[in-house]
CSV table of N, CA and C in Angstrom, one decimal:
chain,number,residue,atom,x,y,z
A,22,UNK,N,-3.7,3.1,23.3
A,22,UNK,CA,-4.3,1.7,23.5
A,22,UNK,C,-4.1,1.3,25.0
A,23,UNK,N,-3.2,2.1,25.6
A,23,UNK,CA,-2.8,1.2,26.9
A,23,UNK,C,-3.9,1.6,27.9
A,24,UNK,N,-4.8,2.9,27.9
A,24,UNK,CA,-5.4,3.3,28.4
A,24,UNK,C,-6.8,2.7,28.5
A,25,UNK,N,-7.4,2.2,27.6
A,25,UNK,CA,-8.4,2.2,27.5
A,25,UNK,C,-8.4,0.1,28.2
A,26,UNK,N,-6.9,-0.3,27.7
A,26,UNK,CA,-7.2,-1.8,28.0
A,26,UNK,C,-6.7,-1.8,29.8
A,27,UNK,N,-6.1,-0.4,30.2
A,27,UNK,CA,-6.3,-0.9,31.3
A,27,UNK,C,-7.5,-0.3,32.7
A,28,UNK,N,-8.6,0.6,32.0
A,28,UNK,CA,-9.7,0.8,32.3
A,28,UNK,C,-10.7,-0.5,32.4
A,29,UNK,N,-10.3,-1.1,31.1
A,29,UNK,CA,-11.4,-2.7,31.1
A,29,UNK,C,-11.1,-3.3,32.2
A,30,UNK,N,-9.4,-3.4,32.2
A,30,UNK,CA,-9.2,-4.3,33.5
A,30,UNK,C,-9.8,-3.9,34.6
A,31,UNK,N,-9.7,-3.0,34.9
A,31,UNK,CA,-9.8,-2.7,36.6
A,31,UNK,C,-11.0,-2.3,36.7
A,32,UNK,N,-11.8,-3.0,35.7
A,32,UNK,CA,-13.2,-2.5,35.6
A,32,UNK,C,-13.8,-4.3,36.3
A,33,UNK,N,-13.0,-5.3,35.9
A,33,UNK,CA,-13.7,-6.4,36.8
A,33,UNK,C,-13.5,-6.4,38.1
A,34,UNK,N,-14.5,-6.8,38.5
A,34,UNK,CA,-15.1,-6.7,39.9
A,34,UNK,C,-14.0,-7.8,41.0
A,35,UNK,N,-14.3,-8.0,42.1
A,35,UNK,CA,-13.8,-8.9,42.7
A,35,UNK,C,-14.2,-10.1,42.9
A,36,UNK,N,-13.8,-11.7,42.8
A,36,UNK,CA,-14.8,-12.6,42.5
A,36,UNK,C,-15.5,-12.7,40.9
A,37,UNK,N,-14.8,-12.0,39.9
A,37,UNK,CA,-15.0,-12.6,38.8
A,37,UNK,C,-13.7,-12.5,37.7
A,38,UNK,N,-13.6,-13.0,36.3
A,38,UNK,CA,-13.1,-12.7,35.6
A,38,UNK,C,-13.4,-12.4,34.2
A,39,UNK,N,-12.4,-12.6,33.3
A,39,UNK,CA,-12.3,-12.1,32.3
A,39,UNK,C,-11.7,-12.9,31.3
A,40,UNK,N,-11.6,-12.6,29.8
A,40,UNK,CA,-10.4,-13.2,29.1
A,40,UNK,C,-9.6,-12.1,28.2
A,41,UNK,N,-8.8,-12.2,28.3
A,41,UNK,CA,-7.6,-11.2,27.1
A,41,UNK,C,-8.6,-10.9,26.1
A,42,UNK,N,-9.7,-11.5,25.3
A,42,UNK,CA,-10.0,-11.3,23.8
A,42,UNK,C,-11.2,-10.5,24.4
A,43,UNK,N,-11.9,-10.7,25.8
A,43,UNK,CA,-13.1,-10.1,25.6
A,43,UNK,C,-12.8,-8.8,26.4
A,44,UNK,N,-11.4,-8.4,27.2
A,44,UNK,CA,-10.8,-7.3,27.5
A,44,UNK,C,-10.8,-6.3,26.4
A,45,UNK,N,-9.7,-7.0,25.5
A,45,UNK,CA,-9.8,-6.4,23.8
A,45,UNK,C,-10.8,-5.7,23.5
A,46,UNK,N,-12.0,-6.9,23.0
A,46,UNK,CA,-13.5,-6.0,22.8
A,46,UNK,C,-13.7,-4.5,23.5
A,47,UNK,N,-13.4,-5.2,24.6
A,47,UNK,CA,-14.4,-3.9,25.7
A,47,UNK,C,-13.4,-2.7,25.5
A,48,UNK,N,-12.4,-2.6,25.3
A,48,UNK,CA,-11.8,-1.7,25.2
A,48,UNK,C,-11.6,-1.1,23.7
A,49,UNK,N,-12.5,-1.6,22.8
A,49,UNK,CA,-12.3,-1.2,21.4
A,49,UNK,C,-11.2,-1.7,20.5
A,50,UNK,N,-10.6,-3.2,21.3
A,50,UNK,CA,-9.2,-3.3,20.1
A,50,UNK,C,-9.7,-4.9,20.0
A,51,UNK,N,-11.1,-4.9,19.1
A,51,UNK,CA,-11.5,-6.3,18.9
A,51,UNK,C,-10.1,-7.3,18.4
A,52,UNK,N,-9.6,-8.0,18.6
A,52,UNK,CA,-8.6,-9.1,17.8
A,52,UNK,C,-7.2,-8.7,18.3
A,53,UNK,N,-7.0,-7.7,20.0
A,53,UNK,CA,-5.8,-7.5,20.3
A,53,UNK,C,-5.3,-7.8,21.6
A,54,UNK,N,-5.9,-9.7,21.8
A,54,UNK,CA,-5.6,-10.0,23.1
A,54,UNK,C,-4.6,-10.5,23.2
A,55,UNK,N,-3.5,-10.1,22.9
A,55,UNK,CA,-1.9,-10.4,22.9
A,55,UNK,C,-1.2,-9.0,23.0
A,56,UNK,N,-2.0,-7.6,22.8
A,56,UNK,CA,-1.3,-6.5,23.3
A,56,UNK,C,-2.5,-6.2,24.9
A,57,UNK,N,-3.5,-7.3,25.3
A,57,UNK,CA,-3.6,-7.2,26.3
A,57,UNK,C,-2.6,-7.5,27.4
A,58,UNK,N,-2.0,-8.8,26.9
A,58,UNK,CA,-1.3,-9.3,28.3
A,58,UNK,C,-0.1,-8.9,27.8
A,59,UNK,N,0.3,-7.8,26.8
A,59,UNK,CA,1.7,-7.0,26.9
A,59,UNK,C,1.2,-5.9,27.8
A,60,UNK,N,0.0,-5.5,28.3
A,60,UNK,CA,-0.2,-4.3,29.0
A,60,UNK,C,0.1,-4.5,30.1
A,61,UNK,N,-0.6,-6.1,30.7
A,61,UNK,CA,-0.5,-6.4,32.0
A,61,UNK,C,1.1,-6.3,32.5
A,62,UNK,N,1.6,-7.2,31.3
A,62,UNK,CA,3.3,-7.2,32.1
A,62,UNK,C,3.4,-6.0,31.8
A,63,UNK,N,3.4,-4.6,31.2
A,63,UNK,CA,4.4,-3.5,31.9
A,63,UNK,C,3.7,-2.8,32.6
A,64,UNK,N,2.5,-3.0,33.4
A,64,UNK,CA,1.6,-2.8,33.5
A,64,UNK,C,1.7,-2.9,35.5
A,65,UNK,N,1.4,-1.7,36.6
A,65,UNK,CA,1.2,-1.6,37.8
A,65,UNK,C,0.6,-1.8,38.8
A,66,UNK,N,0.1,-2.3,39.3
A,66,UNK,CA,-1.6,-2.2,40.2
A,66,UNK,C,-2.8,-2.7,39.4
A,67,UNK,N,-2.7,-3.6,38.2
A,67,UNK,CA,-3.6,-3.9,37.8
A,67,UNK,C,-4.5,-5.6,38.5
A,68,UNK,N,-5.6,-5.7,38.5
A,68,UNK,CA,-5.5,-6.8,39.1
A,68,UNK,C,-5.6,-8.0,38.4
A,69,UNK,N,-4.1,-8.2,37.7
A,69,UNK,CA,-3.9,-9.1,36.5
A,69,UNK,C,-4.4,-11.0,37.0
A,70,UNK,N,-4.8,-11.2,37.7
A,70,UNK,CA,-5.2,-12.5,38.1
A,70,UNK,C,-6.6,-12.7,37.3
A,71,UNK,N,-7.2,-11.8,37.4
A,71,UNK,CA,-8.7,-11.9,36.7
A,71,UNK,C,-8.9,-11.9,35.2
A,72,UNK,N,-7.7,-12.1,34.8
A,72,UNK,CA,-7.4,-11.9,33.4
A,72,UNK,C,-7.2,-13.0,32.7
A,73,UNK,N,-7.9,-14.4,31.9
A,73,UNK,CA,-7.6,-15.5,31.7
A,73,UNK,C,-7.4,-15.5,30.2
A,74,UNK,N,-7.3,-16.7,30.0
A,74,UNK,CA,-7.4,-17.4,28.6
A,74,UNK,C,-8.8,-17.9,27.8
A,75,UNK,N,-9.1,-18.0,27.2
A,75,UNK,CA,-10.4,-18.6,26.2
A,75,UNK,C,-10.8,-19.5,27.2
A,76,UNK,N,-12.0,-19.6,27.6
A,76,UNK,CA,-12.5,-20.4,28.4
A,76,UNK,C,-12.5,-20.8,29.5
A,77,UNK,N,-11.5,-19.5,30.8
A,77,UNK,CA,-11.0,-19.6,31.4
A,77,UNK,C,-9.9,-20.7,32.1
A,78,UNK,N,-9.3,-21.1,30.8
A,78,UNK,CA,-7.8,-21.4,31.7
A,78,UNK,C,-6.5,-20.4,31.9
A,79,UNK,N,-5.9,-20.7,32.4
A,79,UNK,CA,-4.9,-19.5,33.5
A,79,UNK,C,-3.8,-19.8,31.9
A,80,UNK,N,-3.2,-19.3,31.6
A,80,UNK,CA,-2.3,-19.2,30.9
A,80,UNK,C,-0.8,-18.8,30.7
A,81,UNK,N,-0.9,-18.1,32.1
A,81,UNK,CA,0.3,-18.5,33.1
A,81,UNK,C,0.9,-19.7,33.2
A,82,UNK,N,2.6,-19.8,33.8
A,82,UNK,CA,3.1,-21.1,33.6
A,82,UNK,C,3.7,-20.8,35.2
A,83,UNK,N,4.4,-22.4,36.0
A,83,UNK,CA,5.2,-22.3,36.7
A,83,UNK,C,4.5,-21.4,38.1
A,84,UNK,N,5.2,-21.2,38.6
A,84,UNK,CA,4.9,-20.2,40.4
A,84,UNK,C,4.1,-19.1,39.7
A,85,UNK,N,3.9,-18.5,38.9
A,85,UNK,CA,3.0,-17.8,38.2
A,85,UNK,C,1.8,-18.2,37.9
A,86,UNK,N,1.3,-19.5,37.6
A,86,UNK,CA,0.1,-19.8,37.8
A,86,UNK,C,-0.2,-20.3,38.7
A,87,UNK,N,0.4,-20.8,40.0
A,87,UNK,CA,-0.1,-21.3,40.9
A,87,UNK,C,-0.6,-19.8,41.9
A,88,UNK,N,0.6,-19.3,42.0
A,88,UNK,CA,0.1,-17.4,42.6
A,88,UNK,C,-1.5,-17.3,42.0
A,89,UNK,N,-1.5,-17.2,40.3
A,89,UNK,CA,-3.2,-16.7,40.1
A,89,UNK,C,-4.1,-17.1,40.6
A,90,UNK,N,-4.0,-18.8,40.3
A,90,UNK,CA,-5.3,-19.8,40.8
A,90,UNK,C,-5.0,-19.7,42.6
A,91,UNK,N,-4.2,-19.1,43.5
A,91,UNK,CA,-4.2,-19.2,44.9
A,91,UNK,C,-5.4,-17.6,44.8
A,92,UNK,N,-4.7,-16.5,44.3
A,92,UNK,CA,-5.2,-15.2,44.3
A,92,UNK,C,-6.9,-15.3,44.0
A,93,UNK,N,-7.1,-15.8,43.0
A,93,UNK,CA,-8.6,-16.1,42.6
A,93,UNK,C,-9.4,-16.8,43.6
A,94,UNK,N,-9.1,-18.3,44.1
A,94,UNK,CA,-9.6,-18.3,45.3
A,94,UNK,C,-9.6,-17.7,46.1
A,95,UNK,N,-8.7,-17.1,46.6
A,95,UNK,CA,-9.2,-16.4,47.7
A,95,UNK,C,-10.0,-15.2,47.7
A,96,UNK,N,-10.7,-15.1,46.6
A,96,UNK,CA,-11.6,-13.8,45.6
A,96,UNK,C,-12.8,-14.8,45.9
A,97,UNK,N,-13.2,-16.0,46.2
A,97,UNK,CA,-13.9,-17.2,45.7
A,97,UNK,C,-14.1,-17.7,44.7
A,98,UNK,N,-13.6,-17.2,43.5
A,98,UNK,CA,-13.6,-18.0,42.4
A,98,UNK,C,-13.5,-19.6,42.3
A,99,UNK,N,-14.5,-20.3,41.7
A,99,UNK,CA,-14.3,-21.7,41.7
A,99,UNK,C,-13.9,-22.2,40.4
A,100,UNK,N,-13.2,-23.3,40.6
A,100,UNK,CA,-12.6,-24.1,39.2
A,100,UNK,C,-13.1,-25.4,39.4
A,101,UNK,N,-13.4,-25.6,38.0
A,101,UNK,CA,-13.5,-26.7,37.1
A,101,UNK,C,-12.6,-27.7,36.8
A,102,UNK,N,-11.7,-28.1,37.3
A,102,UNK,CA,-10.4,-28.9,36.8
A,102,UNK,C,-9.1,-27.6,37.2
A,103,UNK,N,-8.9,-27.9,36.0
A,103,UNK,CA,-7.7,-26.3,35.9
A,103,UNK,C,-8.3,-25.1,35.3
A,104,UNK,N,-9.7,-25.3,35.4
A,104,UNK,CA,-10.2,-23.8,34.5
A,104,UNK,C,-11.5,-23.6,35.4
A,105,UNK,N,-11.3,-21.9,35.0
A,105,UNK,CA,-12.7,-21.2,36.1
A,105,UNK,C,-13.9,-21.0,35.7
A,106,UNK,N,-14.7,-21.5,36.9
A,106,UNK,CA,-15.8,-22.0,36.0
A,106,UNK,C,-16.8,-20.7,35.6
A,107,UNK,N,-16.6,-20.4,34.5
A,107,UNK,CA,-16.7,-19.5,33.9
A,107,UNK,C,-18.7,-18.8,34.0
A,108,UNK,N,-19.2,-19.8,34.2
A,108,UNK,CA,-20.8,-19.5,33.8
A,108,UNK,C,-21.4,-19.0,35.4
A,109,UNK,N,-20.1,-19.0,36.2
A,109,UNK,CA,-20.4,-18.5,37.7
A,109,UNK,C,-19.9,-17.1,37.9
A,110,UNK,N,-18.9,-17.2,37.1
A,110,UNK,CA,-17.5,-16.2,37.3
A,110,UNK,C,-17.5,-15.0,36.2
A,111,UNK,N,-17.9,-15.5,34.8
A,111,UNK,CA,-17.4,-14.0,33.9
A,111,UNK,C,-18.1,-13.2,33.8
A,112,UNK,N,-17.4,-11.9,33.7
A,112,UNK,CA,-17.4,-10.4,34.1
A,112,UNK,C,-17.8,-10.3,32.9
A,113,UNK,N,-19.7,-10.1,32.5
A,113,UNK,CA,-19.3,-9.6,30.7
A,113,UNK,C,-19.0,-8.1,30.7
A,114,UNK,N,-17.7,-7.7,30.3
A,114,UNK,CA,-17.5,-6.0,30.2
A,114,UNK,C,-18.5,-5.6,29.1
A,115,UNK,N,-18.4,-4.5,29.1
A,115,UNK,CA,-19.7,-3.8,27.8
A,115,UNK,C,-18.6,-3.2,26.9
A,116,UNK,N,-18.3,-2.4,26.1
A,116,UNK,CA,-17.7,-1.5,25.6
A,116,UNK,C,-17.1,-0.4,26.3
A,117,UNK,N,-16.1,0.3,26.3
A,117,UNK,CA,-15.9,1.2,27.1
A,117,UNK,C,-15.8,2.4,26.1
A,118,UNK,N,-16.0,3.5,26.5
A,118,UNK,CA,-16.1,5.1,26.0
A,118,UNK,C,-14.2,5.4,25.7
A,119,UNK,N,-14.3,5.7,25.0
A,119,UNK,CA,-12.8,6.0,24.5
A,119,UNK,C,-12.4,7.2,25.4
């Protein structure tokens, strides 16, 4: 599993994102966006900033989300309040090949 969810990842571009559930999809583990963001944390070089929550809010807490939302702008990502505005920004992944 760890393989394929971290091929999704590093499959988004720079300047856009993603969400844990539609990561899941793409990598064939429809309904396992909670062993997505166990991948990120044990997880090295991935570019886990581009990785959000349902509707892009950050889901991170504390110096941890402020790091993302600094990292994403500086990618140009724009936000909506506290969430990215998604209809500029998401990366639709397709399915990936096992």
């Amino acid at each position: 599993m760890l393989l394929p969810i971290e091929r999704a990842i590093r499959a988004i571009p720079r300047g856009k994102v993603s969400t844990y559930g539609a990561i899941a999809r793409a990598a064939g583990f429809p309904g396992a966006a909670r062993q997505v963001a166990k991948v990120l944390r044990r997880s090295f070089g991935l570019p886990w900033q581009r990785v959000l929550g349902a509707g892009g809010e950050i889901k991170l807490r504390g110096d941890s989300a402020i790091e993302q939302r600094l990292r994403l702008e500086a990618e140009g990502v724009r936000f909506r309040g506290r969430k990215v505005d998604m209809k500029a920004h998401e990366f639709k992944a397709l399915r990936l090949k096992k």
